[in-house]
């Protein structure tokens, strides 16, 4: 099997695309960072320590950027977008802390997880704290409609996670079901992050709906590309977290497609792989190689990215009703960045 | 050592006191229950299943009763007290689910915990869902001031839990520190539950402050009595959860007092007991007997209840500014019930 290990030129240019957005919002983002830090202060010193480990780990701040962008494109002139963007990032961080406990993950982006360093109890409680702080910040911004959207997202995310847990290790779930899960666990926060930007700006219902749709479709595309990247994606780009989903028996779209398309032997392989039997086995490397081979021969990785591209296109079209602007161009580039990561 | 195993007459009469309150709010409580059930509906069927296991386990509904009582004594005539009372109970349930994960508890009120039945991941996620739902319900009630109080409480509770975790197995913490922890992890929600009742009713600042103070002091008293009951309290009333704190190495006020008052041998005993060395040891029963003996000879149980009584009195006095009424009498009885449980 041909293996191309390649942090390629394409990736270079896409990371520049996100740089443009970071540059555009440099001022706002630094205020968001300051807001995050200010709200980590606590009499319990573990709280800032653990939170900074994960918040400071160089995330892309995609969700806060959605809030900032959506409020900008809808013409917002106030200051609450900073608070809301920071609250959204806290919500996201809380879910990361809890997800790592739920999945028993020791690594995130190649670094030890908080639960690995400080244990599950601390990760659960610091996540709870961040969720509480997120709501405090939203309340301080004083807008009930945004609170409605984000509290709804909080419940939906947890529902999505529970659905994923129930489907855990079951390679037999349908593509529709899988999409329903990631729409809840991942895309709901992207959608809410963009929607609240529009609400803050007092945008029309149609515009708010467009921003929400942009966020939702972007979120689905983003998750599907993540799913593909876990197996090196179509070009076999090996990243820091390659193989984490496989090791944890997490059924993602590549597996759903490869399983459905597979023959008897292929399906038996996936059933064994998604069961608890592979993690810790001596043949883990060989199993992973086999998985990638199955994913490539069935076209599952290619088509996961094709599905992602479809949602990325829908995200872009959702913005078509806004007149052309630098901001709109940047949001379209953001959607392209989410897809281009796959290559 | 004299041992009195006694579900005594006193307890009988105190449980009647809580019955009075339940009877007074029978109509409202049944609406609260209906609201709880309605908000457990989910596409993820595990969510109602797990939630009902814990919500239906026959809790006393103390916190929702505080919201109902506070709104009543302050003259509220609307319907949002039901929603807020239910939201408060969801917040409480979320913390129970997470606490059991944090403490690794297998039993709660003598029944298997959710995490024992469904595992830690499910308990974490269902807790998150309930917290999200709680906020949705509060948002639906449409009152920013109550949202402020309860989101604040959510963060403070988590902070208290983190502080307790940091103090875990450390018999050497001061009484002041211990009180700070339980004020955050337990009393903050009691205080908030009462405060939001006053806010809903549009009570004066002084009245709202009084209700908050009632809730806070009641919460501290309640927790201290719980602490004493875990060791059978002063009369050695053995309950379903006797010894759980001891087994988990959880430092509570009885231990703080006994340790401070103890001699060399006593302190060495507590250091060993609070370390991980007792759980699973063959001599667990003997160790627990020894612990109770130390607690009794140092007067630690007696004085934990005395401290609780002090806070119970403060709770009652906080209500003195309200004119006499059935409701005020019931709230005073509630405070007495919280203390009388100790006997």
Short mmCIF file of C-alpha atoms in Angstrom, two decimals, chain A residues 4-340:
data_model
loop_
_atom_site.label_atom_id
_atom_site.label_comp_id
_atom_site.label_asym_id
_atom_site.label_seq_id
_atom_site.Cartn_x
_atom_site.Cartn_y
_atom_site.Cartn_z
CA UNK A 4 2.46 9.41 1.49
CA UNK A 5 3.52 11.21 4.64
CA UNK A 6 3.08 14.75 3.61
CA UNK A 7 2.48 18.04 5.36
CA UNK A 8 1.90 19.44 1.92
CA UNK A 9 1.78 22.76 0.17
CA UNK A 10 -2.01 22.75 0.13
CA UNK A 11 -2.06 22.61 3.91
CA UNK A 12 0.34 25.50 4.05
CA UNK A 13 -2.00 27.71 2.05
CA UNK A 14 -5.10 26.69 3.99
CA UNK A 15 -3.49 27.53 7.28
CA UNK A 16 -2.87 30.97 5.78
CA UNK A 17 -6.57 31.27 5.15
CA UNK A 18 -7.33 30.88 8.84
CA UNK A 19 -4.51 33.35 9.51
CA UNK A 20 -6.42 35.96 7.50
CA UNK A 21 -9.41 35.55 9.77
CA UNK A 22 -7.24 35.67 12.88
CA UNK A 23 -5.60 38.81 11.54
CA UNK A 24 -8.93 40.41 10.72
CA UNK A 25 -10.11 39.85 14.30
CA UNK A 26 -6.76 40.31 16.01
CA UNK A 27 -8.07 43.04 18.27
CA UNK A 28 -11.31 41.24 19.15
CA UNK A 29 -9.55 37.92 19.68
CA UNK A 30 -7.12 39.43 22.13
CA UNK A 31 -10.09 40.78 24.06
CA UNK A 32 -11.65 37.32 23.97
CA UNK A 33 -8.44 35.83 25.37
CA UNK A 34 -8.38 38.44 28.13
CA UNK A 35 -12.02 37.65 28.94
CA UNK A 36 -11.27 33.94 29.13
CA UNK A 37 -8.36 34.51 31.50
CA UNK A 38 -10.32 36.92 33.68
CA UNK A 39 -13.10 34.34 34.13
CA UNK A 40 -10.75 31.56 35.17
CA UNK A 41 -9.83 33.27 38.41
CA UNK A 42 -10.99 31.11 41.31
CA UNK A 43 -10.33 30.43 44.97
CA UNK A 44 -9.68 26.86 43.82
CA UNK A 45 -6.28 27.17 42.16
CA UNK A 46 -6.68 23.92 40.24
CA UNK A 47 -9.35 25.60 38.11
CA UNK A 48 -7.13 28.09 36.23
CA UNK A 49 -4.32 25.54 36.10
CA UNK A 50 -6.39 22.83 34.42
CA UNK A 51 -8.33 25.26 32.25
CA UNK A 52 -5.21 26.93 30.92
CA UNK A 53 -3.72 23.56 30.06
CA UNK A 54 -6.55 22.99 27.61
CA UNK A 55 -7.55 26.53 26.61
CA UNK A 56 -3.93 27.54 26.14
CA UNK A 57 -3.16 24.44 24.06
CA UNK A 58 -3.42 26.45 20.88
CA UNK A 59 -6.92 25.69 19.69
CA UNK A 60 -8.00 27.45 16.53
CA UNK A 61 -10.75 29.40 18.33
CA UNK A 62 -13.09 28.45 15.49
CA UNK A 63 -16.28 28.81 17.52
CA UNK A 64 -15.52 32.24 18.99
CA UNK A 65 -14.48 33.31 15.49
CA UNK A 66 -17.93 32.29 14.28
CA UNK A 67 -19.58 34.52 16.86
CA UNK A 68 -17.30 37.43 16.00
CA UNK A 69 -17.75 36.93 12.25
CA UNK A 70 -21.51 36.51 12.39
CA UNK A 71 -21.97 39.60 14.53
CA UNK A 72 -19.70 41.55 12.16
CA UNK A 73 -21.36 40.46 8.93
CA UNK A 74 -24.74 41.34 10.44
CA UNK A 75 -23.47 44.80 11.33
CA UNK A 76 -23.15 44.58 15.12
CA UNK A 77 -21.55 47.61 16.74
CA UNK A 78 -21.71 46.77 20.45
CA UNK A 79 -19.27 44.97 22.75
CA UNK A 80 -21.20 41.87 23.84
CA UNK A 81 -19.81 39.80 20.96
CA UNK A 82 -16.57 39.50 22.95
CA UNK A 83 -18.34 38.12 26.02
CA UNK A 84 -20.46 35.76 23.96
CA UNK A 85 -17.46 34.52 21.96
CA UNK A 86 -15.61 33.79 25.21
CA UNK A 87 -18.65 32.04 26.67
CA UNK A 88 -18.88 29.85 23.57
CA UNK A 89 -15.21 28.90 23.94
CA UNK A 90 -15.81 27.98 27.61
CA UNK A 91 -18.73 25.78 26.60
CA UNK A 92 -16.50 24.11 24.03
CA UNK A 93 -13.71 23.62 26.56
CA UNK A 94 -16.14 22.10 29.05
CA UNK A 95 -17.23 19.54 26.46
CA UNK A 96 -13.59 18.71 25.64
CA UNK A 97 -12.81 18.07 29.32
CA UNK A 98 -15.86 15.84 29.69
CA UNK A 99 -15.35 14.09 26.34
CA UNK A 100 -11.87 13.02 27.34
CA UNK A 101 -13.32 11.48 30.51
CA UNK A 102 -16.10 9.80 28.56
CA UNK A 103 -13.72 8.42 25.93
CA UNK A 104 -10.96 7.60 28.41
CA UNK A 105 -8.57 9.56 26.16
CA UNK A 106 -4.97 10.02 27.24
CA UNK A 107 -3.99 12.26 24.35
CA UNK A 108 -5.54 15.29 22.67
CA UNK A 109 -3.70 16.85 19.75
CA UNK A 110 -0.72 14.76 20.75
CA UNK A 111 -0.56 16.19 24.29
CA UNK A 112 -1.61 14.47 27.53
CA UNK A 113 -5.24 15.22 28.35
CA UNK A 114 -6.24 16.99 31.55
CA UNK A 115 -7.74 13.76 32.87
CA UNK A 116 -4.44 12.00 32.23
CA UNK A 117 -2.58 14.63 34.28
CA UNK A 118 -5.10 15.54 36.99
CA UNK A 119 -7.54 12.61 36.86
CA UNK A 120 -11.18 12.20 35.89
CA UNK A 121 -12.72 13.89 38.96
CA UNK A 122 -10.86 17.13 38.34
CA UNK A 123 -11.76 17.13 34.64
CA UNK A 124 -15.44 16.60 35.40
CA UNK A 125 -15.54 19.40 37.96
CA UNK A 126 -13.49 21.93 36.03
CA UNK A 127 -15.76 21.28 33.04
CA UNK A 128 -18.76 21.98 35.27
CA UNK A 129 -17.15 25.18 36.48
CA UNK A 130 -16.50 26.37 32.92
CA UNK A 131 -20.08 25.64 31.92
CA UNK A 132 -21.32 27.61 34.92
CA UNK A 133 -18.99 30.50 34.06
CA UNK A 134 -20.14 30.42 30.44
CA UNK A 135 -23.72 30.92 31.58
CA UNK A 136 -22.74 33.68 33.98
CA UNK A 137 -21.03 35.51 31.13
CA UNK A 138 -24.02 35.09 28.83
CA UNK A 139 -26.33 36.36 31.55
CA UNK A 140 -24.05 39.37 32.02
CA UNK A 141 -24.46 40.15 28.32
CA UNK A 142 -28.15 40.43 29.17
CA UNK A 143 -29.75 39.00 26.04
CA UNK A 144 -32.35 36.30 26.63
CA UNK A 145 -32.54 35.22 22.99
CA UNK A 146 -28.83 34.35 22.92
CA UNK A 147 -29.19 32.55 26.25
CA UNK A 148 -32.00 30.52 24.79
CA UNK A 149 -29.87 29.46 21.82
CA UNK A 150 -26.83 28.54 23.89
CA UNK A 151 -28.64 26.75 26.71
CA UNK A 152 -30.45 24.77 24.05
CA UNK A 153 -27.10 23.93 22.46
CA UNK A 154 -25.72 22.77 25.82
CA UNK A 155 -28.53 20.22 26.20
CA UNK A 156 -28.36 19.12 22.56
CA UNK A 157 -24.58 18.58 22.71
CA UNK A 158 -24.99 16.31 25.73
CA UNK A 159 -27.80 14.46 23.95
CA UNK A 160 -25.54 13.94 20.93
CA UNK A 161 -22.80 12.59 23.17
CA UNK A 162 -25.21 10.18 24.82
CA UNK A 163 -26.40 9.01 21.40
CA UNK A 164 -22.80 8.48 20.37
CA UNK A 165 -22.14 6.54 23.56
CA UNK A 166 -25.13 4.31 22.85
CA UNK A 167 -23.81 3.71 19.31
CA UNK A 168 -20.27 3.13 20.60
CA UNK A 169 -18.45 0.22 19.02
CA UNK A 170 -21.40 -0.45 16.72
CA UNK A 171 -20.07 -0.32 13.13
CA UNK A 172 -23.56 -1.10 11.91
CA UNK A 173 -25.12 2.32 12.52
CA UNK A 174 -26.53 4.08 9.48
CA UNK A 175 -25.03 7.16 7.85
CA UNK A 176 -28.21 9.06 8.70
CA UNK A 177 -27.88 8.16 12.35
CA UNK A 178 -24.24 9.10 12.39
CA UNK A 179 -25.02 12.49 10.84
CA UNK A 180 -27.72 13.03 13.45
CA UNK A 181 -25.16 12.39 16.18
CA UNK A 182 -22.55 14.81 14.88
CA UNK A 183 -25.16 17.42 14.09
CA UNK A 184 -25.93 17.35 17.83
CA UNK A 185 -22.53 16.82 19.40
CA UNK A 186 -20.45 19.04 17.11
CA UNK A 187 -22.52 21.14 14.72
CA UNK A 188 -25.01 22.42 17.32
CA UNK A 189 -22.34 24.58 18.96
CA UNK A 190 -21.02 25.86 15.62
CA UNK A 191 -24.60 26.75 14.66
CA UNK A 192 -25.31 28.42 18.00
CA UNK A 193 -22.02 30.34 17.93
CA UNK A 194 -22.93 31.87 14.56
CA UNK A 195 -26.60 32.35 15.42
CA UNK A 196 -25.91 34.39 18.56
CA UNK A 197 -23.74 36.75 16.50
CA UNK A 198 -26.71 37.48 14.29
CA UNK A 199 -29.06 37.85 17.26
CA UNK A 200 -26.73 40.33 18.95
CA UNK A 201 -26.72 42.40 15.78
CA UNK A 202 -30.50 42.43 15.62
CA UNK A 203 -30.36 40.78 12.21
CA UNK A 204 -33.53 39.74 10.39
CA UNK A 205 -34.91 36.26 10.93
CA UNK A 206 -33.75 35.25 7.46
CA UNK A 207 -30.22 36.45 8.16
CA UNK A 208 -30.11 34.73 11.54
CA UNK A 209 -31.32 31.53 9.91
CA UNK A 210 -28.60 31.89 7.26
CA UNK A 211 -25.87 32.32 9.88
CA UNK A 212 -27.15 29.37 11.86
CA UNK A 213 -27.22 27.25 8.72
CA UNK A 214 -23.69 28.35 7.84
CA UNK A 215 -22.49 27.33 11.30
CA UNK A 216 -24.32 24.02 11.28
CA UNK A 217 -23.07 22.93 7.87
CA UNK A 218 -19.56 24.12 8.65
CA UNK A 219 -19.66 22.11 11.86
CA UNK A 220 -20.69 18.93 10.08
CA UNK A 221 -18.01 19.45 7.42
CA UNK A 222 -15.42 20.10 10.11
CA UNK A 223 -16.30 16.94 12.03
CA UNK A 224 -16.28 14.75 8.92
CA UNK A 225 -12.84 16.03 7.92
CA UNK A 226 -11.67 15.34 11.46
CA UNK A 227 -13.02 11.82 11.09
CA UNK A 228 -11.07 11.34 7.86
CA UNK A 229 -7.91 12.90 9.30
CA UNK A 230 -7.92 10.38 12.12
CA UNK A 231 -7.08 7.78 9.46
CA UNK A 232 -4.59 10.04 7.66
CA UNK A 233 -7.29 11.22 5.23
CA UNK A 234 -7.07 10.63 1.49
CA UNK A 235 -3.40 11.56 1.16
CA UNK A 236 -2.36 9.72 4.29
CA UNK A 237 -1.32 12.89 6.09
CA UNK A 238 -0.23 11.59 9.46
CA UNK A 239 -1.08 14.03 12.22
CA UNK A 240 -0.61 14.04 15.95
CA UNK A 241 -3.89 12.34 16.64
CA UNK A 242 -3.93 9.79 13.83
CA UNK A 243 -5.51 6.55 14.97
CA UNK A 244 -7.10 7.88 18.19
CA UNK A 245 -10.67 7.14 17.06
CA UNK A 246 -9.63 3.68 15.88
CA UNK A 247 -7.89 2.88 19.14
CA UNK A 248 -10.95 3.98 21.12
CA UNK A 249 -13.35 1.97 18.93
CA UNK A 250 -15.14 5.16 17.95
CA UNK A 251 -17.38 4.58 14.96
CA UNK A 252 -17.07 7.52 12.54
CA UNK A 253 -18.29 8.05 8.98
CA UNK A 254 -15.27 6.40 7.31
CA UNK A 255 -15.98 3.26 9.32
CA UNK A 256 -19.74 3.45 8.66
CA UNK A 257 -19.08 3.60 4.89
CA UNK A 258 -16.33 0.97 4.84
CA UNK A 259 -18.45 -1.40 6.89
CA UNK A 260 -21.52 -1.04 4.65
CA UNK A 261 -19.45 -1.41 1.50
CA UNK A 262 -17.32 -4.25 2.85
CA UNK A 263 -17.53 -7.95 2.11
CA UNK A 264 -17.87 -10.65 4.78
CA UNK A 265 -14.19 -10.45 5.74
CA UNK A 266 -14.19 -6.68 5.80
CA UNK A 267 -17.21 -6.49 8.05
CA UNK A 268 -15.77 -9.10 10.39
CA UNK A 269 -12.62 -7.00 10.61
CA UNK A 270 -14.55 -3.85 11.56
CA UNK A 271 -16.66 -5.70 14.10
CA UNK A 272 -13.54 -6.94 15.78
CA UNK A 273 -11.78 -3.58 15.44
CA UNK A 274 -14.63 -1.56 16.93
CA UNK A 275 -15.03 -4.01 19.79
CA UNK A 276 -12.72 -3.63 22.76
CA UNK A 277 -10.39 -6.26 21.37
CA UNK A 278 -7.94 -4.13 19.45
CA UNK A 279 -6.83 -1.58 21.98
CA UNK A 280 -3.84 -2.99 23.76
CA UNK A 281 -3.42 -5.86 21.30
CA UNK A 282 0.09 -6.59 20.10
CA UNK A 283 -0.99 -6.19 16.53
CA UNK A 284 -2.37 -2.70 16.94
CA UNK A 285 -0.09 -1.20 14.25
CA UNK A 286 -0.91 -3.98 11.81
CA UNK A 287 -4.62 -3.61 12.56
CA UNK A 288 -4.48 0.11 11.93
CA UNK A 289 -2.69 -0.48 8.63
CA UNK A 290 -5.37 -2.95 7.68
CA UNK A 291 -8.08 -0.46 8.61
CA UNK A 292 -6.55 2.23 6.42
CA UNK A 293 -6.30 -0.24 3.57
CA UNK A 294 -9.98 -1.16 3.90
CA UNK A 295 -10.91 2.51 4.07
CA UNK A 296 -8.97 3.23 0.90
CA UNK A 297 -10.09 0.25 -1.16
CA UNK A 298 -13.73 0.94 -0.35
CA UNK A 299 -13.30 4.65 -1.12
CA UNK A 300 -14.57 5.44 2.39
CA UNK A 301 -12.03 8.17 3.14
CA UNK A 302 -12.45 9.78 -0.27
CA UNK A 303 -16.20 9.79 0.14
CA UNK A 304 -16.14 11.03 3.72
CA UNK A 305 -14.29 14.05 2.39
CA UNK A 306 -16.78 14.29 -0.51
CA UNK A 307 -19.61 14.37 2.03
CA UNK A 308 -17.76 17.04 3.98
CA UNK A 309 -17.33 19.04 0.79
CA UNK A 310 -21.09 18.88 0.23
CA UNK A 311 -21.76 20.38 3.66
CA UNK A 312 -19.00 22.93 3.14
CA UNK A 313 -20.72 24.05 -0.07
CA UNK A 314 -24.04 24.33 1.72
CA UNK A 315 -22.36 26.50 4.35
CA UNK A 316 -21.05 28.83 1.67
CA UNK A 317 -24.40 29.07 -0.09
CA UNK A 318 -26.13 29.91 3.17
CA UNK A 319 -24.14 33.16 3.07
CA UNK A 320 -25.22 34.07 -0.46
CA UNK A 321 -27.95 36.38 0.78
CA UNK A 322 -25.41 38.69 2.41
CA UNK A 323 -23.98 41.31 0.04
CA UNK A 324 -20.33 40.79 -0.93
CA UNK A 325 -17.88 42.02 1.72
CA UNK A 326 -14.46 41.21 3.13
CA UNK A 327 -16.23 39.42 5.96
CA UNK A 328 -18.25 37.25 3.63
CA UNK A 329 -15.11 36.35 1.68
CA UNK A 330 -13.37 35.37 4.91
CA UNK A 331 -16.28 33.14 5.96
CA UNK A 332 -16.26 31.45 2.57
CA UNK A 333 -12.52 30.93 2.94
CA UNK A 334 -13.14 29.49 6.39
CA UNK A 335 -15.44 26.89 4.90
CA UNK A 336 -12.79 26.08 2.28
CA UNK A 337 -10.17 25.83 5.01
CA UNK A 338 -12.28 23.26 6.85
CA UNK A 339 -12.33 21.07 3.75
CA UNK A 340 -8.76 21.72 2.63
#
